Amino acid sequence: MNTMRPYPYEYMNLRAVIVLLMLWLVHAASGYTTWDGKAVPPMADPVNPVICSTFVQLYMAVRTQVPGRVIVLKPGTYDIAAVAPLRLDSPNVTIRGLSDDPSAAALVGGGFENCANLEEELINLYTRNTTIANLTITECRCNALKFQGGVNDQTVLHNVRFLNVGERMIKGPGTTNAAQCSIRYCHFEDTKVPSATRCGSDATDSDGNYIAGMDIMHATAWVVHDCVFRNIRGSSGGGRGGIFFWGGSPGNANTDMIVERNTFIGCDRAISYGNPSGTNCVNGGFIRNNFIVRGAGIGIEMENSTNIKIYNNTLYSTDPTYSRAVYFSNNFTGNEFRNNIIFGNISGSVTTISNNLSRTSSSDATTNWFVNRTNADLHLTSNATAAINSGAPGLVSGDWDGHGRIDGQCDIGADEFNSVGVQDWGALSVGSDAGISVMPNPFNPTVVISVGINAVGAYCPPSLALGETGNTPLQAIIYNTNGRIIAGLVLHNGQATWDASAQPSGAYVVRAQIGAKNLTKVITLVK
């Protein structure tokens, strides 16, 4: 008789965590992988969906929408040019593809070069808690998706592929009222370049450089992460940013905007926080852990902005002598530029510039620091000795892959050399992520651990988030990187504080469980 009992959850060692992760990765292999090699977390199965296989069915599902409707598109092409824009005006509406491959279901407009409908827009948002996922939006003359009116808080774009859009793939004008939006695992690409002079409603629209990925004003607490931006270019190299946050007129500034773990390649501008025509563009935020292969112009641009922390980015250029790989102008207080690898020159300055690696010789173009610089794989090789273990500590806890910087010696740039991932997504619920939130991270010596569900990281107790009514205490277990249990915490209202005064500096793994859902998070103690 076998008298062995399974290990209770609280004594599960890290080897079991890794085994579970490997099993999850096998499952994820059947899902979708982004252009830059990231497995897209699967979404939970939809509940009571309206399933569409024709344009007419999609049109009627949108026209008769009610709060909470989930519209699922079977693989196919949905030509919506004749009825666009699709108007979403009920809260908690989802439009998603049936397949995890976003190319399987495509919403198609009148065309990148369309002159019949110069102001063509394909989707307009007038509501909140909208989720768009697992589909392609393509061939649009003006704006593919626009924050049109009302309160657009907690919009989620998950695994959406934007392809060949003539002006803006995502547009948020000065009237935007959208807080806590999440743009994740999306792909932004143009395979076409506008003509120098094209049909347009005015001189601006007719300019072949009037093109961008996302152009956002007056937004609050957005997170753009794990996305790809490819070849967003104007007719003569003057296209706007792949990500372009700015204010324009006074009062339209963005607040607390985060751009992290993205890949940019071949864009005229990659990341722009502000521009010369704005007065107050972005107040607070981060640009961190991004891979950038510079195109015709600036890789990182910041103007008229305050309290922006630019940490641990890697920017490669085929011409490291370029004068404005990074460009700063007319900024305010609190801005920092630290732990970045830049192949090119830095023009201008900000409050704090420190611990960066800059390479500005033409011979640096053939560097052997990166795995595949041509295809924006800027993971470090062992040749990048100047970057490895040379970073200022305590600025970031993870890297471009989402791996923890666990050896206590942070590398410069977006990649932590030879890092290992400890992560278990499970299935994402529609419009929300279950997860562990830790504050601060890195920490010394105490950290607050919160376990719950929310799309953009705001804390929500799991009993409320999941509708659980049982009395079993929620626990979080702390492991070291050898798999040894260091501490067990009982979470009250989803939260607990861990005092690590007796522990050495280094990385630790927090593990918790909500029902059948296992969650992990890497935290870093820096003394």
Coordinates of C-alpha atoms in Angstrom, one line a residue:
M1 CA 0.0 0.0 0.0
N2 CA 1.3 3.4 -1.0
T3 CA 1.2 5.6 2.1
M4 CA 2.9 8.5 0.5
R5 CA 0.8 11.7 0.4
P6 CA 1.1 14.4 -2.1
Y7 CA 3.1 17.5 -1.0
P8 CA 0.7 20.1 0.3
Y9 CA 0.7 23.3 -1.7
E10 CA 2.7 25.2 0.8
Y11 CA 5.6 22.8 0.6
M12 CA 5.8 22.5 -3.2
N13 CA 9.4 23.2 -4.1
L14 CA 10.7 25.3 -7.0
R15 CA 11.4 22.1 -9.0
A16 CA 7.7 21.5 -9.1
V17 CA 7.2 25.1 -10.2
I18 CA 9.6 24.6 -13.0
V19 CA 8.0 21.4 -14.1
L20 CA 4.6 23.1 -14.1
L21 CA 6.1 25.9 -16.2
M22 CA 7.5 23.4 -18.7
L23 CA 4.2 21.7 -19.0
W24 CA 2.6 25.1 -19.6
L25 CA 5.2 25.9 -22.2
V26 CA 4.3 22.7 -24.1
H27 CA 0.7 23.8 -24.0
A28 CA 1.7 27.3 -25.1
A29 CA 3.5 25.9 -28.1
S30 CA 0.1 25.2 -29.7
G31 CA -0.8 28.9 -29.2
Y32 CA 0.6 31.9 -30.9
T33 CA 4.2 33.2 -30.9
T34 CA 4.9 36.9 -31.7
W35 CA 7.3 38.0 -34.4
D36 CA 10.0 38.5 -31.8
G37 CA 9.5 35.1 -30.3
K38 CA 7.3 35.6 -27.3
A39 CA 4.5 33.1 -26.4
V40 CA 1.2 35.0 -26.1
P41 CA -0.7 34.2 -23.0
P42 CA -3.9 32.5 -23.9
M43 CA -7.2 34.0 -23.0
A44 CA -9.9 32.2 -21.1
D45 CA -12.7 30.6 -23.2
P46 CA -15.5 33.1 -23.9
V47 CA -18.8 32.8 -22.1
N48 CA -22.0 32.8 -24.1
P49 CA -20.3 34.3 -27.2
V50 CA -22.0 35.5 -30.4
I51 CA -20.1 33.6 -33.0
C52 CA -19.7 35.2 -36.5
S53 CA -18.5 33.9 -39.8
T54 CA -19.7 36.6 -42.1
F55 CA -19.5 40.3 -42.4
V56 CA -23.3 40.6 -42.0
Q57 CA -23.2 38.6 -38.7
L58 CA -20.5 40.8 -37.4
Y59 CA -22.3 44.0 -38.3
M60 CA -25.5 42.9 -36.7
A61 CA -23.7 41.7 -33.5
V62 CA -22.1 45.2 -33.2
R63 CA -25.3 47.0 -34.1
T64 CA -27.3 45.2 -31.5
Q65 CA -24.6 45.2 -28.9
V66 CA -25.5 45.0 -25.2
P67 CA -23.2 45.4 -22.2
G68 CA -21.0 42.3 -21.7
R69 CA -21.5 41.0 -25.2
V70 CA -18.6 38.8 -26.5
I71 CA -18.3 38.6 -30.3
V72 CA -16.1 35.8 -31.6
L73 CA -14.9 35.8 -35.2
K74 CA -14.3 32.6 -37.1
P75 CA -11.3 32.6 -39.4
G76 CA -11.9 34.7 -42.5
T77 CA -11.8 38.2 -44.0
Y78 CA -14.4 40.7 -42.8
D79 CA -14.7 43.7 -45.3
I80 CA -16.1 46.4 -43.2
A81 CA -15.3 49.4 -45.4
A82 CA -18.9 50.0 -46.4
V83 CA -20.1 50.3 -42.8
A84 CA -17.1 51.6 -40.9
P85 CA -16.5 52.8 -38.3
L86 CA -17.9 50.0 -36.1
R87 CA -19.2 51.9 -33.1
L88 CA -18.7 50.3 -29.7
D89 CA -20.8 52.2 -27.1
S90 CA -21.8 49.5 -24.6
P91 CA -19.4 48.7 -21.7
N92 CA -17.6 45.4 -21.3
V93 CA -17.9 44.4 -25.0
T94 CA -15.3 42.0 -26.5
I95 CA -14.4 41.4 -30.1
R96 CA -12.0 38.6 -30.5
G97 CA -10.8 36.0 -33.1
L98 CA -11.6 32.4 -32.5
S99 CA -8.0 31.4 -33.3
D100 CA -5.0 32.5 -31.2
D101 CA -3.4 33.4 -34.5
P102 CA -4.4 37.1 -35.2
S103 CA -3.9 36.7 -38.9
A104 CA -6.8 34.2 -39.1
A105 CA -9.6 36.8 -38.7
A106 CA -9.1 40.2 -40.4
L107 CA -11.1 43.4 -40.4
V108 CA -10.4 45.1 -43.7
G109 CA -11.0 48.7 -44.7
G110 CA -11.0 50.6 -47.9
G111 CA -7.2 50.6 -48.3
F112 CA -3.9 52.2 -47.2
E113 CA -4.1 54.5 -50.4
N114 CA -7.8 54.9 -50.3
C115 CA -8.9 58.3 -51.8
A116 CA -12.6 57.7 -51.6
N117 CA -12.8 58.0 -47.8
L118 CA -10.0 60.2 -46.7
E119 CA -11.0 60.1 -43.0
E120 CA -11.7 56.4 -42.9
E121 CA -11.8 54.9 -39.4
L122 CA -12.5 51.3 -38.7
I123 CA -13.4 51.1 -35.0
N124 CA -14.6 54.0 -32.7
L125 CA -14.7 53.7 -29.0
Y126 CA -17.4 55.5 -26.9
T127 CA -17.3 53.2 -23.9
R128 CA -15.1 51.5 -21.3
N129 CA -13.8 48.0 -20.5
T130 CA -13.6 47.1 -24.2
T131 CA -11.4 44.2 -25.2
I132 CA -10.2 43.5 -28.7
A133 CA -8.1 40.4 -29.2
N134 CA -6.7 37.8 -31.5
L135 CA -7.4 39.5 -34.8
T136 CA -6.0 41.7 -37.6
I137 CA -7.1 45.3 -38.5
T138 CA -5.8 46.3 -41.9
E139 CA -5.9 48.5 -45.0
C140 CA -7.3 51.7 -43.5
R141 CA -6.6 55.2 -44.9
C142 CA -6.8 57.1 -41.6
N143 CA -7.3 55.7 -38.1
A144 CA -7.7 51.9 -37.5
L145 CA -9.0 52.4 -33.9
K146 CA -9.9 55.7 -32.4
F147 CA -10.8 56.7 -28.8
Q148 CA -13.7 58.8 -30.0
G149 CA -15.7 59.9 -26.9
G150 CA -17.0 59.2 -23.5
V151 CA -15.0 57.4 -20.8
N152 CA -12.7 54.8 -22.4
D153 CA -11.1 53.4 -19.2
Q154 CA -9.6 49.9 -19.1
T155 CA -9.5 49.2 -22.8
V156 CA -7.5 46.1 -23.5
L157 CA -5.9 45.3 -26.9
H158 CA -4.5 41.8 -26.7
N159 CA -2.6 40.1 -29.6
V160 CA -4.0 42.5 -32.2
R161 CA -2.2 42.8 -35.5
F162 CA -2.3 46.3 -37.1
L163 CA -1.2 46.2 -40.7
N164 CA -0.9 48.9 -43.4
V165 CA -2.8 51.9 -41.9
G166 CA -2.3 55.2 -43.6
E167 CA -2.1 57.5 -40.6
R168 CA -2.6 56.2 -37.1
M169 CA -3.1 52.6 -36.0
I170 CA -4.4 53.8 -32.6
K171 CA -5.5 57.4 -32.3
G172 CA -6.3 59.2 -29.0
P173 CA -7.1 62.9 -29.7
G174 CA -7.0 65.7 -27.1
T175 CA -10.5 64.8 -25.9
T176 CA -9.4 61.3 -24.9
N177 CA -10.6 60.2 -21.5
A178 CA -9.0 56.8 -21.0
A179 CA -7.3 55.6 -17.9
Q180 CA -5.6 52.2 -17.2
C181 CA -5.5 50.9 -20.7
S182 CA -3.4 47.9 -21.7
I183 CA -1.8 47.3 -25.1
R184 CA -0.1 43.9 -25.0
Y185 CA 1.4 41.4 -27.4
C186 CA 0.2 43.5 -30.4
H187 CA 1.9 43.9 -33.7
F188 CA 2.2 47.2 -35.6
E189 CA 3.6 47.1 -39.1
D190 CA 3.4 48.8 -42.5
T191 CA 4.6 47.0 -45.6
K192 CA 3.8 50.1 -47.6
V193 CA 5.2 53.6 -47.6
P194 CA 3.0 56.6 -48.4
S195 CA 3.7 58.7 -51.5
A196 CA 5.4 62.0 -50.9
T197 CA 2.1 63.8 -51.8
R198 CA -1.1 61.8 -51.5
C199 CA -4.8 62.5 -51.4
G200 CA -5.8 64.1 -48.2
S201 CA -8.4 66.4 -46.7
D202 CA -5.7 69.1 -45.9
A203 CA -2.0 69.8 -46.2
T204 CA -1.2 67.7 -43.1
D205 CA -3.1 64.6 -44.3
S206 CA -1.5 64.9 -47.7
D207 CA 2.0 64.9 -46.3
G208 CA 3.6 61.5 -46.9
N209 CA 5.3 61.7 -43.5
Y210 CA 2.1 62.0 -41.6
I211 CA 2.0 58.4 -40.3
A212 CA 2.5 56.7 -36.9
G213 CA 1.8 53.6 -34.9
M214 CA -0.1 55.1 -32.0
D215 CA -0.7 58.8 -31.5
I216 CA -2.1 59.5 -28.0
M217 CA -3.0 62.6 -26.0
H218 CA -4.6 63.1 -22.6
A219 CA -4.4 59.4 -21.5
T220 CA -3.6 58.2 -18.0
A221 CA -1.7 55.1 -16.7
W222 CA -1.4 53.2 -19.9
V223 CA 0.9 50.2 -20.2
V224 CA 2.2 49.2 -23.6
H225 CA 4.2 46.0 -23.3
D226 CA 5.5 43.0 -25.3
C227 CA 4.5 44.6 -28.6
V228 CA 6.3 44.7 -32.0
F229 CA 6.7 47.8 -34.2
R230 CA 8.0 47.3 -37.7
N231 CA 8.7 49.6 -40.6
I232 CA 6.4 52.5 -39.7
R233 CA 7.9 54.9 -42.2
G234 CA 7.1 58.2 -43.9
S235 CA 7.8 59.0 -47.5
S236 CA 11.2 60.7 -46.7
G237 CA 12.0 59.3 -43.2
G238 CA 9.9 61.8 -41.3
G239 CA 7.2 59.5 -39.9
R240 CA 6.0 60.0 -36.4
G241 CA 6.7 57.5 -33.6
G242 CA 5.8 53.9 -33.4
I243 CA 4.7 55.0 -30.0
F244 CA 3.9 58.8 -29.9
F245 CA 2.6 60.2 -26.6
W246 CA 2.2 64.0 -26.7
G247 CA 0.1 66.8 -25.5
G248 CA -0.4 69.3 -28.3
S249 CA -2.5 72.0 -26.7
P250 CA -2.2 72.9 -23.0
G251 CA -4.2 70.6 -20.7
N252 CA -3.8 67.5 -23.0
A253 CA -0.7 66.0 -21.4
N254 CA -0.5 62.2 -20.8
T255 CA 0.2 61.0 -17.3
D256 CA 2.0 57.9 -15.9
M257 CA 2.6 56.1 -19.2
I258 CA 4.7 52.9 -19.3
V259 CA 6.4 51.4 -22.4
E260 CA 8.3 48.2 -21.6
R261 CA 9.6 45.0 -23.2
N262 CA 8.7 46.0 -26.8
T263 CA 10.7 45.6 -30.0
F264 CA 11.1 48.3 -32.6
I265 CA 12.8 47.9 -36.0
G266 CA 12.9 50.0 -39.1
C267 CA 10.6 52.8 -37.8
D268 CA 11.5 56.4 -38.6
R269 CA 11.0 57.2 -34.9
A270 CA 10.6 54.4 -32.3
I271 CA 9.5 55.9 -29.0
S272 CA 8.5 59.6 -28.7
Y273 CA 7.4 61.1 -25.4
G274 CA 6.5 64.6 -26.6
N275 CA 7.5 66.6 -29.6
P276 CA 8.4 70.3 -30.3
S277 CA 4.9 71.4 -31.0
G278 CA 3.6 70.2 -27.6
T279 CA 3.7 72.4 -24.5
N280 CA 3.4 69.7 -21.7
C281 CA 3.4 66.2 -23.2
V282 CA 4.0 63.5 -20.6
N283 CA 4.0 63.8 -16.8
G284 CA 5.4 60.7 -15.2
G285 CA 6.2 57.3 -16.6
F286 CA 8.8 54.7 -17.7
I287 CA 10.5 53.7 -20.9
R288 CA 12.3 50.5 -19.9
N289 CA 13.6 47.1 -21.2
N290 CA 12.9 47.8 -24.9
F291 CA 14.9 46.5 -27.9
I292 CA 15.3 49.2 -30.6
V293 CA 16.9 48.9 -34.0
R294 CA 16.9 52.5 -35.2
G295 CA 15.4 53.4 -38.6
A296 CA 15.8 56.6 -40.5
G297 CA 15.6 58.9 -37.4
I298 CA 15.4 59.1 -33.7
G299 CA 15.3 55.9 -31.5
I300 CA 14.2 57.6 -28.3
E301 CA 12.8 61.1 -28.2
M302 CA 11.7 63.1 -25.2
E303 CA 10.5 66.7 -25.2
N304 CA 8.3 68.8 -22.9
S305 CA 8.1 66.0 -20.4
T306 CA 8.5 65.5 -16.6
N307 CA 9.5 62.6 -14.3
I308 CA 10.2 60.1 -17.1
K309 CA 12.5 57.2 -16.1
I310 CA 14.3 55.8 -19.1
Y311 CA 16.0 52.6 -17.8
N312 CA 17.7 49.6 -19.4
N313 CA 16.9 50.0 -23.0
T314 CA 19.1 48.6 -25.9
L315 CA 19.3 50.8 -29.0
Y316 CA 21.3 49.5 -32.0
S317 CA 22.0 51.5 -35.1
T318 CA 23.7 50.5 -38.4
D319 CA 25.1 54.0 -38.3
P320 CA 26.4 54.6 -34.7
T321 CA 27.7 58.0 -35.8
Y322 CA 24.2 59.3 -36.1
S323 CA 23.8 62.5 -34.1
R324 CA 20.3 62.0 -32.7
A325 CA 19.9 58.3 -31.8
V326 CA 18.5 59.7 -28.5
Y327 CA 17.1 63.2 -28.5
F328 CA 16.2 65.4 -25.5
S329 CA 14.9 68.9 -25.8
N330 CA 13.0 71.4 -23.5
N331 CA 12.2 68.9 -20.8
F332 CA 11.3 69.7 -17.2
T333 CA 12.4 68.1 -13.9
G334 CA 12.8 64.6 -12.6
N335 CA 13.8 62.9 -15.9
E336 CA 16.4 60.1 -15.7
F337 CA 18.4 58.2 -18.4
R338 CA 20.2 55.3 -16.8
N339 CA 21.5 51.8 -17.6
N340 CA 21.0 52.1 -21.4
I341 CA 23.0 50.7 -24.3
I342 CA 23.1 53.2 -27.2
F343 CA 24.7 52.7 -30.5
G344 CA 24.7 56.4 -31.6
N345 CA 24.9 59.8 -30.1
I346 CA 22.8 61.4 -27.4
S347 CA 21.6 64.9 -28.3
G348 CA 20.6 67.1 -25.3
S349 CA 20.4 66.2 -21.7
V350 CA 18.0 65.5 -18.8
T351 CA 18.2 65.8 -15.0
T352 CA 20.1 62.6 -14.5
I353 CA 22.2 60.7 -17.1
S354 CA 24.3 58.0 -15.7
N355 CA 25.7 54.5 -16.2
N356 CA 25.0 54.2 -19.9
L357 CA 27.1 52.6 -22.6
S358 CA 27.4 54.6 -25.8
R359 CA 29.1 53.4 -29.0
T360 CA 29.6 56.1 -31.6
S361 CA 32.2 54.8 -34.0
S362 CA 31.3 53.6 -37.5
S363 CA 33.2 50.4 -36.7
D364 CA 30.8 49.7 -33.9
A365 CA 28.1 48.8 -36.5
T366 CA 29.6 45.3 -36.8
T367 CA 29.4 44.7 -33.1
N368 CA 29.3 41.1 -31.8
W369 CA 27.4 42.1 -28.6
F370 CA 24.1 40.9 -29.9
V371 CA 22.6 37.6 -30.9
N372 CA 21.1 38.9 -34.2
R373 CA 21.2 42.7 -34.5
T374 CA 19.7 42.6 -38.1
N375 CA 16.4 41.1 -36.8
A376 CA 16.3 43.1 -33.6
D377 CA 17.4 40.1 -31.4
L378 CA 19.4 42.3 -29.1
H379 CA 20.0 39.6 -26.4
L380 CA 23.5 39.9 -25.2
T381 CA 26.3 37.6 -26.1
S382 CA 29.3 36.8 -23.9
N383 CA 31.2 39.4 -25.9
A384 CA 29.2 42.2 -24.3
T385 CA 31.5 42.3 -21.3
A386 CA 31.2 46.0 -20.8
A387 CA 27.4 45.6 -20.2
I388 CA 27.3 42.3 -18.2
N389 CA 27.1 42.9 -14.4
S390 CA 27.8 46.6 -14.9
G391 CA 24.3 48.1 -14.3
A392 CA 23.2 50.3 -11.5
P393 CA 21.1 48.1 -9.2
G394 CA 17.5 48.7 -8.1
L395 CA 16.1 50.3 -11.3
V396 CA 14.4 47.4 -12.9
S397 CA 13.5 43.9 -11.6
G398 CA 13.1 42.1 -14.9
D399 CA 14.4 42.3 -18.5
W400 CA 13.0 42.2 -22.0
D401 CA 12.0 38.6 -21.7
G402 CA 10.3 39.1 -18.4
H403 CA 13.1 37.2 -16.7
G404 CA 14.2 38.3 -13.3
R405 CA 17.6 40.0 -12.9
I406 CA 18.3 37.4 -10.2
D407 CA 22.1 37.4 -9.6
G408 CA 22.2 40.7 -7.8
Q409 CA 24.4 42.2 -10.5
C410 CA 22.2 44.0 -13.1
D411 CA 23.4 44.1 -16.7
I412 CA 23.2 47.4 -18.7
G413 CA 20.6 47.3 -21.4
A414 CA 17.3 45.5 -21.9
D415 CA 18.6 41.9 -21.7
E416 CA 19.9 40.2 -18.6
F417 CA 22.6 37.8 -19.9
N418 CA 21.9 34.1 -19.2
S419 CA 18.7 35.0 -17.3
V420 CA 16.1 32.4 -16.5
G421 CA 12.3 32.9 -16.6
V422 CA 10.0 31.8 -13.8
Q423 CA 6.5 32.6 -14.8
D424 CA 3.1 30.9 -15.1
W425 CA 0.4 32.9 -16.9
G426 CA -2.3 30.3 -16.9
A427 CA -5.2 31.6 -19.0
L428 CA -6.0 35.3 -19.1
S429 CA -9.6 36.1 -18.4
V430 CA -11.3 38.4 -20.8
G431 CA -10.3 41.9 -20.1
S432 CA -8.2 41.1 -17.0
D433 CA -5.0 39.5 -15.8
A434 CA -4.7 37.4 -12.7
G435 CA -1.5 38.1 -11.0
I436 CA 0.8 39.0 -8.1
S437 CA 1.6 42.6 -7.5
V438 CA 4.6 43.5 -5.4
M439 CA 5.6 47.0 -4.1
P440 CA 8.3 48.0 -4.2
N441 CA 10.4 45.8 -6.4
P442 CA 13.4 45.8 -5.9
F443 CA 12.9 46.1 -2.1
N444 CA 14.8 46.4 1.2
P445 CA 13.9 44.9 3.6
T446 CA 10.1 44.7 3.4
V447 CA 7.8 44.2 0.4
V448 CA 4.0 44.2 0.2
I449 CA 2.6 41.3 -1.8
S450 CA -0.9 41.5 -3.3
V451 CA -2.7 38.7 -5.1
G452 CA -5.7 39.4 -7.3
I453 CA -7.1 40.2 -10.7
N454 CA -7.0 43.4 -12.7
A455 CA -6.1 44.2 -16.3
V456 CA -3.8 47.0 -15.5
G457 CA -2.4 46.1 -12.1
A458 CA -4.7 47.8 -9.7
Y459 CA -5.3 45.6 -6.7
C460 CA -8.6 43.6 -6.5
P461 CA -9.0 41.0 -3.7
P462 CA -9.3 37.5 -5.2
S463 CA -12.5 36.7 -3.3
L464 CA -14.1 39.6 -5.2
A465 CA -12.3 39.1 -8.5
L466 CA -13.2 35.4 -8.8
G467 CA -16.4 35.2 -6.8
E468 CA -15.0 32.7 -4.3
T469 CA -16.8 32.5 -1.0
G470 CA -14.8 29.8 0.8
N471 CA -13.0 30.4 4.1
T472 CA -9.6 28.9 3.1
P473 CA -6.9 31.4 3.8
L474 CA -5.0 32.6 0.8
Q475 CA -1.3 31.9 1.1
A476 CA 1.9 33.1 -0.6
I477 CA 5.1 31.0 -0.4
I478 CA 8.6 32.6 -0.8
Y479 CA 11.3 30.4 -2.4
N480 CA 15.0 31.1 -3.0
T481 CA 16.4 30.3 -6.4
N482 CA 17.6 26.9 -5.2
G483 CA 14.0 25.9 -4.6
R484 CA 14.1 26.1 -0.8
I485 CA 11.0 27.5 1.0
I486 CA 12.0 30.7 2.9
A487 CA 8.7 31.9 4.2
G488 CA 5.0 31.2 4.1
L489 CA 2.6 34.1 4.4
V490 CA -1.2 34.2 5.0
L491 CA -2.7 37.0 3.0
H492 CA -5.4 39.1 4.6
N493 CA -7.8 40.7 2.1
G494 CA -5.3 39.5 -0.6
Q495 CA -2.2 41.2 0.9
A496 CA 0.7 40.5 3.2
T497 CA 4.0 42.1 4.0
W498 CA 7.3 40.1 4.0
D499 CA 10.2 41.3 6.1
A500 CA 13.4 39.9 4.5
S501 CA 15.8 41.5 7.1
A502 CA 17.3 38.1 7.8
Q503 CA 17.8 37.1 4.1
P504 CA 20.7 37.9 1.8
S505 CA 20.4 40.1 -1.2
G506 CA 19.2 38.3 -4.4
A507 CA 16.2 37.1 -6.2
Y508 CA 13.3 35.2 -4.6
V509 CA 10.2 33.6 -6.1
V510 CA 6.7 34.4 -4.8
R511 CA 4.1 31.7 -5.5
A512 CA 0.4 31.8 -4.8
Q513 CA -2.7 30.0 -5.8
I514 CA -6.2 31.2 -6.5
G515 CA -8.5 28.2 -6.9
A516 CA -6.7 26.1 -9.6
K517 CA -4.7 29.0 -10.9
N518 CA -1.0 29.1 -9.9
L519 CA 0.8 32.4 -10.0
T520 CA 4.5 33.3 -9.6
K521 CA 6.5 36.5 -9.4
V522 CA 10.2 37.2 -9.1
I523 CA 11.2 39.8 -6.5
T524 CA 14.6 41.2 -5.8
L525 CA 16.1 42.1 -2.4
V526 CA 18.8 44.7 -2.7
K527 CA 20.6 45.6 0.6

